[in-house]
Tab-separated table of C-alpha atoms and ligand atoms in Angstrom:
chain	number	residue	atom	x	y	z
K	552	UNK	CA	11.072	0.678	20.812
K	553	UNK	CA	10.634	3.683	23.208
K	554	UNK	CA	9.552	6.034	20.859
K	555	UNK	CA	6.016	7.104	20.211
K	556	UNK	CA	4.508	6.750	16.441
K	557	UNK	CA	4.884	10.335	14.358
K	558	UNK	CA	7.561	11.501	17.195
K	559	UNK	CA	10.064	14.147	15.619
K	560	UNK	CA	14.029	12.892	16.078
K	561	UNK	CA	17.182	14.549	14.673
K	562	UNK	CA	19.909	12.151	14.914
K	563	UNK	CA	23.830	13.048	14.598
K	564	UNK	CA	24.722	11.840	11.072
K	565	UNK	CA	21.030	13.453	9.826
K	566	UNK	CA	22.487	16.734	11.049
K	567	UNK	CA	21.213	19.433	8.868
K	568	UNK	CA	19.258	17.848	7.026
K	569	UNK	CA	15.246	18.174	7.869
K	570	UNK	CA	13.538	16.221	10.940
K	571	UNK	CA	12.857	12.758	10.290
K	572	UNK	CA	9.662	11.747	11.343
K	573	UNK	CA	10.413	8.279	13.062
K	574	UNK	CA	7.748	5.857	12.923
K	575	UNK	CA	7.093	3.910	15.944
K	576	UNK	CA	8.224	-0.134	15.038
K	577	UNK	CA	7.135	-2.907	16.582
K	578	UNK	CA	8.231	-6.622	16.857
K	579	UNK	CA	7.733	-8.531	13.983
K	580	UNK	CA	8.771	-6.068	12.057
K	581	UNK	CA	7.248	-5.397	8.907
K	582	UNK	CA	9.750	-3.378	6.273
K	583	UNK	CA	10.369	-1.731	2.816
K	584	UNK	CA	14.441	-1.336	1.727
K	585	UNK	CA	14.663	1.494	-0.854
K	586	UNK	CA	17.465	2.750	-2.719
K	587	UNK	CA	19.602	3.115	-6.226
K	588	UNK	CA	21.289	0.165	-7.588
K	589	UNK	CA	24.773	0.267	-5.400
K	590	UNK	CA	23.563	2.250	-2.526
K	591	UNK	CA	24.305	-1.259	-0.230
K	592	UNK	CA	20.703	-2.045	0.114
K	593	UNK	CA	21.849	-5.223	-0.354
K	594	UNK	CA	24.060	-6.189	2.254
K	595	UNK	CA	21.616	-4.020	4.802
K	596	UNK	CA	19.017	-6.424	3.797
K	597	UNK	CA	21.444	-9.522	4.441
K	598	UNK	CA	22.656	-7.356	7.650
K	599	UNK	CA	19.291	-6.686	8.529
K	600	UNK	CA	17.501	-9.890	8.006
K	601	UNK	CA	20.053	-12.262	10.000
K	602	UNK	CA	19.630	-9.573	12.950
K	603	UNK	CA	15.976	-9.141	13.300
K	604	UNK	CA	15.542	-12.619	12.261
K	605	UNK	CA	13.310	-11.430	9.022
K	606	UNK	CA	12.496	-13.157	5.993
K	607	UNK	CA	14.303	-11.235	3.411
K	608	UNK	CA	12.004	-11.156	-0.367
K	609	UNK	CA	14.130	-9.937	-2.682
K	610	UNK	CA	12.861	-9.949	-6.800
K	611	UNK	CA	16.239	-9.068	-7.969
K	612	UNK	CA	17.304	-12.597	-6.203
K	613	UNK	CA	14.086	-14.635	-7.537
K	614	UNK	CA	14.669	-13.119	-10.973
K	615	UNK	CA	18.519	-14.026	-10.812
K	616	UNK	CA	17.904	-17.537	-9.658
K	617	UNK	CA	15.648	-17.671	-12.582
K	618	UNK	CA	18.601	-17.473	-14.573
K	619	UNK	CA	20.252	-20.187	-14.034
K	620	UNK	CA	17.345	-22.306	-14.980
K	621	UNK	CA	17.385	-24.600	-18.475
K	622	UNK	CA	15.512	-21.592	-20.735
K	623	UNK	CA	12.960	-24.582	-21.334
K	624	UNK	CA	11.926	-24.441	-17.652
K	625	UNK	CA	11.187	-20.802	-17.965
K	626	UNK	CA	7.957	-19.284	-18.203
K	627	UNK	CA	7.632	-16.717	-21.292
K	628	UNK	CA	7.298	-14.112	-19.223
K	629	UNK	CA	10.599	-14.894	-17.090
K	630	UNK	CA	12.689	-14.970	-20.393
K	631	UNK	CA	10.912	-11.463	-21.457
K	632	UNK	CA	11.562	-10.325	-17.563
K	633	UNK	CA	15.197	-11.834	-18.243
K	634	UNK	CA	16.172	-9.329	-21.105
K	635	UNK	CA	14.628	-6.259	-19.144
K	636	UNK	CA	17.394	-7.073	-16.479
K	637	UNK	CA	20.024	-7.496	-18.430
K	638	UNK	CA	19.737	-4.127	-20.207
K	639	UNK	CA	19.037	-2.697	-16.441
K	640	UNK	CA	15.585	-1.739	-17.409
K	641	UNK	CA	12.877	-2.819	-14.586
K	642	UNK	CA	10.590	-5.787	-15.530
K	643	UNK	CA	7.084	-5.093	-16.232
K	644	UNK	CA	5.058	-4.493	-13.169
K	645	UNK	CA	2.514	-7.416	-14.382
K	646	UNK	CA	5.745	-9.942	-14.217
K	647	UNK	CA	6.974	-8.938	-11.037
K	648	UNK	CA	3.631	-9.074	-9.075
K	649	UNK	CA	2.623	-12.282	-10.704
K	650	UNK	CA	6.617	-13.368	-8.713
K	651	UNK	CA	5.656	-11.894	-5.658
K	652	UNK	CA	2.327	-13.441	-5.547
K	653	UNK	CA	4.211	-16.827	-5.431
K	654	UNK	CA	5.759	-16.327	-2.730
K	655	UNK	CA	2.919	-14.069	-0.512
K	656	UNK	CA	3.686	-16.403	2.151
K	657	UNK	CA	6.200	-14.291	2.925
K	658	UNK	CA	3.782	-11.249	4.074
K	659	UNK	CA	2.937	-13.142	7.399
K	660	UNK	CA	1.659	-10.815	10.136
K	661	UNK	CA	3.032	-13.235	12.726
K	662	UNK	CA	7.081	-12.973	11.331
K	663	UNK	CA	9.073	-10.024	10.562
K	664	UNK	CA	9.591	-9.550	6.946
K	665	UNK	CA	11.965	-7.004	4.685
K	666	UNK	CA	10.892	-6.452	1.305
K	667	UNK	CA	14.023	-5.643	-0.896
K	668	UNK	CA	13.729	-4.447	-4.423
K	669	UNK	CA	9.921	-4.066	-4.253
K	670	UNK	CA	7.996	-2.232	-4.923
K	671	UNK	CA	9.947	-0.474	-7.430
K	672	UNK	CA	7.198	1.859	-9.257
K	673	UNK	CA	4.319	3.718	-7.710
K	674	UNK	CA	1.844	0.860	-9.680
K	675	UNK	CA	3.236	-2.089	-7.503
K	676	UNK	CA	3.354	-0.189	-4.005
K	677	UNK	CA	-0.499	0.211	-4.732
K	678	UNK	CA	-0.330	-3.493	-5.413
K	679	UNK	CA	1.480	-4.108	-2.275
K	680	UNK	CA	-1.031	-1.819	-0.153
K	681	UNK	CA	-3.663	-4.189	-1.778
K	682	UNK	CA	-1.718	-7.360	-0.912
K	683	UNK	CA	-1.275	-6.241	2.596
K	684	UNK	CA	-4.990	-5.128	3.454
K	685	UNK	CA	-5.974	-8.634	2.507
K	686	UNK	CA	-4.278	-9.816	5.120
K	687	UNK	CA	-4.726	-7.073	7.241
K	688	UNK	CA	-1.174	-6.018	7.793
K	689	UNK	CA	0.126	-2.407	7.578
K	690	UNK	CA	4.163	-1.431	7.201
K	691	UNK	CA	6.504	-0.692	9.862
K	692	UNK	CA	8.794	1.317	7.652
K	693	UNK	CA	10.453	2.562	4.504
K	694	UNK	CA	14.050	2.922	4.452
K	695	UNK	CA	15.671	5.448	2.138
K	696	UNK	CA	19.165	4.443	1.510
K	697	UNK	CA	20.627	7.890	-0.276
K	698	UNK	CA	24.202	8.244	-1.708
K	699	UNK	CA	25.745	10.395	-4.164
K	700	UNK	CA	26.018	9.268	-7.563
K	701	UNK	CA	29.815	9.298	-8.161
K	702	UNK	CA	30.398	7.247	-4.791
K	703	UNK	CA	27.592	4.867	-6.739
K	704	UNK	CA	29.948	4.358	-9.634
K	705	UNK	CA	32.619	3.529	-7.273
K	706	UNK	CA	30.772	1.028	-5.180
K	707	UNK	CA	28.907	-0.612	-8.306
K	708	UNK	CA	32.213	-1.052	-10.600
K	709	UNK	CA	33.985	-2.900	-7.413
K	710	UNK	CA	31.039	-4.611	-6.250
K	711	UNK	CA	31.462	-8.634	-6.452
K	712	UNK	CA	28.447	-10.924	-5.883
K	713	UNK	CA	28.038	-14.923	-4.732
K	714	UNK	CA	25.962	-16.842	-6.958
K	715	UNK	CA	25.158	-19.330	-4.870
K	716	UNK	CA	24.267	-17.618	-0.902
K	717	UNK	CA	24.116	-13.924	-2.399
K	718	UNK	CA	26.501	-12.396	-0.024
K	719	UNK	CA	27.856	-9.416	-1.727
K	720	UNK	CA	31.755	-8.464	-1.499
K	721	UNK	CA	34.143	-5.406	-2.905
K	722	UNK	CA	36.814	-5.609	-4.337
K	723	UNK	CA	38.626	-3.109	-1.840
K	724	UNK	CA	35.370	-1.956	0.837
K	725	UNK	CA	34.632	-5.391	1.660
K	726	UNK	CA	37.286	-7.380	0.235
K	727	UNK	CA	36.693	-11.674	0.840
K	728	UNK	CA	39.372	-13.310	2.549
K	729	UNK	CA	40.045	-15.130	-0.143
K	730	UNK	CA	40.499	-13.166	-3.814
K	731	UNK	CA	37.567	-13.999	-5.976
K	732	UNK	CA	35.975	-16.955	-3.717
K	733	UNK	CA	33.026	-16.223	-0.905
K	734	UNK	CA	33.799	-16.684	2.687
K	735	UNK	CA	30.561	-18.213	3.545
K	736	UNK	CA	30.277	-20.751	1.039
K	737	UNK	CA	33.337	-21.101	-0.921
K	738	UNK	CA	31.949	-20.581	-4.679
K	739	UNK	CA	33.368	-18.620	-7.320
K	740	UNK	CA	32.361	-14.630	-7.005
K	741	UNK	CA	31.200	-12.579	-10.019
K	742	UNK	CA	30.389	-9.573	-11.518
K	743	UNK	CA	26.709	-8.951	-12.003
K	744	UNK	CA	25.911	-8.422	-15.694
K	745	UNK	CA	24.021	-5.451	-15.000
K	746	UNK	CA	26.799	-4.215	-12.559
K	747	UNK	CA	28.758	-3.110	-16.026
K	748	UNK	CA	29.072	0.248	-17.006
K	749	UNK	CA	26.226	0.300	-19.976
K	750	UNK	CA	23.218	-1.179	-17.404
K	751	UNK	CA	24.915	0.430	-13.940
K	752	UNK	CA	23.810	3.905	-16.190
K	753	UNK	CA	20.305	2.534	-17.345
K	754	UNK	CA	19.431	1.671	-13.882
K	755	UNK	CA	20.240	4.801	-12.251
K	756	UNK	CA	17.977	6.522	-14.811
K	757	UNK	CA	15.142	3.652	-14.150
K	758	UNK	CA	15.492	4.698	-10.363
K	759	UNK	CA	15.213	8.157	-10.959
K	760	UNK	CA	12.420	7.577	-12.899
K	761	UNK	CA	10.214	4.967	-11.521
K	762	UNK	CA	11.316	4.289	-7.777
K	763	UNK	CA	12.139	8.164	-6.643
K	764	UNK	CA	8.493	8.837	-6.567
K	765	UNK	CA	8.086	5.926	-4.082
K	766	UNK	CA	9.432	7.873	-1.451
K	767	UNK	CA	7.897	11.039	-2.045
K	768	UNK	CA	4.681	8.338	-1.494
K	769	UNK	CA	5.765	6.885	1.804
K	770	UNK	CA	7.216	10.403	3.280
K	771	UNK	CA	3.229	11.288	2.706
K	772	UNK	CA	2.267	8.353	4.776
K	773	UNK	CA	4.794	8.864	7.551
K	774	UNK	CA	6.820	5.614	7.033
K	775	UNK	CA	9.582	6.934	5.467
K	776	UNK	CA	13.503	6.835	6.893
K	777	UNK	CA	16.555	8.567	4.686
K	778	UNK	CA	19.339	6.929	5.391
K	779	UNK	CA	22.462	8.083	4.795
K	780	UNK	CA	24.818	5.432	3.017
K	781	UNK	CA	28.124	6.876	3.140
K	782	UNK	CA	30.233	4.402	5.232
K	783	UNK	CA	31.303	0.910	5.934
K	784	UNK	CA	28.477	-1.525	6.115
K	785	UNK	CA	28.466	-1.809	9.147
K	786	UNK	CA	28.410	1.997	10.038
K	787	UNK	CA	25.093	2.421	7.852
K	788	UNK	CA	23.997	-1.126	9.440
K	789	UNK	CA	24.595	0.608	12.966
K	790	UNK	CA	22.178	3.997	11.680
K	791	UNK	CA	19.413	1.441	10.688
K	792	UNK	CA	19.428	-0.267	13.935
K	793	UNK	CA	19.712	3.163	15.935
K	794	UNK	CA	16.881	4.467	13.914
K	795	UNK	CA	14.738	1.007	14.248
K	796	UNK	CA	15.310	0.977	17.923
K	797	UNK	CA	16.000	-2.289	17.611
K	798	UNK	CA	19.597	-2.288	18.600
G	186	LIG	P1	18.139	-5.565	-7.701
G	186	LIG	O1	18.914	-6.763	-7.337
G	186	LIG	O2	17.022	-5.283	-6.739
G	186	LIG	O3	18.986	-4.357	-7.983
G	186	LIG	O4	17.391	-5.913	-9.091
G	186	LIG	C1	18.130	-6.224	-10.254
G	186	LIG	C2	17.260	-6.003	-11.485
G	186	LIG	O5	16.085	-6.838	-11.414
G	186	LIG	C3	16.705	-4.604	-11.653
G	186	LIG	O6	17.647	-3.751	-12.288
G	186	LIG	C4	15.469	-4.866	-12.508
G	186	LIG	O7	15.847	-5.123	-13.853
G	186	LIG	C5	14.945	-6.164	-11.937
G	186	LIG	N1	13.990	-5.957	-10.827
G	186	LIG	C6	14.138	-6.409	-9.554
G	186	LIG	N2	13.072	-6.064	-8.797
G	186	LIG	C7	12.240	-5.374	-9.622
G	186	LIG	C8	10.980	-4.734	-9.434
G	186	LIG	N3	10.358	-4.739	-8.248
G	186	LIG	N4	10.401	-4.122	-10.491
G	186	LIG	C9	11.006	-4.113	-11.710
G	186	LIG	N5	12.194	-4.681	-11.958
G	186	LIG	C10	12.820	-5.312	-10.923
């Protein structure tokens, strides 16, 4: 963490592209993950979060794990939220704060934290700004995962995902040892619903849209970090660290 807050870096694989203003990131670190739907923000946020020992919130998780409740345990608005998903649209602001206000203990000023999937729209980083001055916190970071689109295709059509520990495979990037079964904790691997063609199209359109406009927001504020995502996992993995200064 040698670098001083608002310092101007060029790094090699940023090379012609403009300066990145590198914000100055402190332990427990405090971050946002942004990115479309198969950039590999996932796995960076399972890379990340085992390395800097951060809690990883993700809403895409919480709203999958919803899923596999009885539909008479869910809530109304978790069905409704359900159906949004499935088509790839995003879930109504309203239903994803009311999520991540169960679980605000995550937002502890004491642990490092990586918030994955949220905030999605311009409405819930306010309500994440407002979340955070309660408790007196600011962010470290935004991180701008950025890949073309037809490489997104690609990763998203191969992409396989673990129910049960969310560790996320590919069918030929990140193959599991075993075909169709996750090495960690040996269940059955599948295709997210909203991986398929139909919703992989409707999401890219909802990121456009909605979550685009986030980072125009946090390059304002200084906390933003593009990313390229082009790479094995661990390459990209090895540009977050280098550009954390955590490595
Ligand atoms: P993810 O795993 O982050 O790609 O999220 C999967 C899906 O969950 C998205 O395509 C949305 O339908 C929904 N979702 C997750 N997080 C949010 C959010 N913060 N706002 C709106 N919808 C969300």
């Amino acid at each position: 963490m040698q670098r001083n807050k608002g310092q101007v870096t060029t790094l090699p694989y940023l090379a012609g592209q403009p300066e990145v203003v590198v914000p100055q990131v402190q332990s427990p670190i405090h971050l946002v993950l942004l990115g479309p739907p198969g950039v590999g923000k996932g796995t960076q946020a399972e890379l990340l979060s085992r390395n800097l020992a951060a809690r990883h919130l993700s809403t895409g998780d919480i709203l999958r794990s919803a899923r596999n409740l009885d539909p008479n345990e869910r809530s109304p608005a978790i069905s409704a939220a359900l159906k949004y998903m499935q088509r790839g649209d995003l879930v109504p602001d309203s239903t994803i704060l009311a999520l991540v206000e169960e679980h605000l203990d995550y937002l502890s000023v004491e642990q490092s934290f990586l918030l994955d999937g949220f905030p999605r729209t311009v409405g819930q980083a306010w309500a994440l700004d407002r979340m955070l001055e309660r408790r007196d916190m600011k962010l470290d970071a935004v991180i701008s995962y950025e890949l073309p689109v037809d490489r997104i295709v690609q990763r998203l059509s191969g992409r396989r995902t673990c129910p049960a520990c969310k560790s996320v495979f590919h069918i030929s990037a990140r193959p599991p040892r075993k075909r169709g079964v996750c090495d960690h904790c040996g269940s059955r691997l599948i295709q997210r619903e909203d991986d398929r063609p139909v919703s992989i199209r409707v999401r890219l359109a909802a990121y456009e849209d909605n979550t685009a406009p986030l980072a125009e927001l946090y390059a304002r504020r200084g906390l933003l970090v593009r990313i390229p995502a082009e790479g094995s996992p661990e390459e990209v993995f090895g540009r977050s660290l280098e550009i954390l200064q955590v490595a």
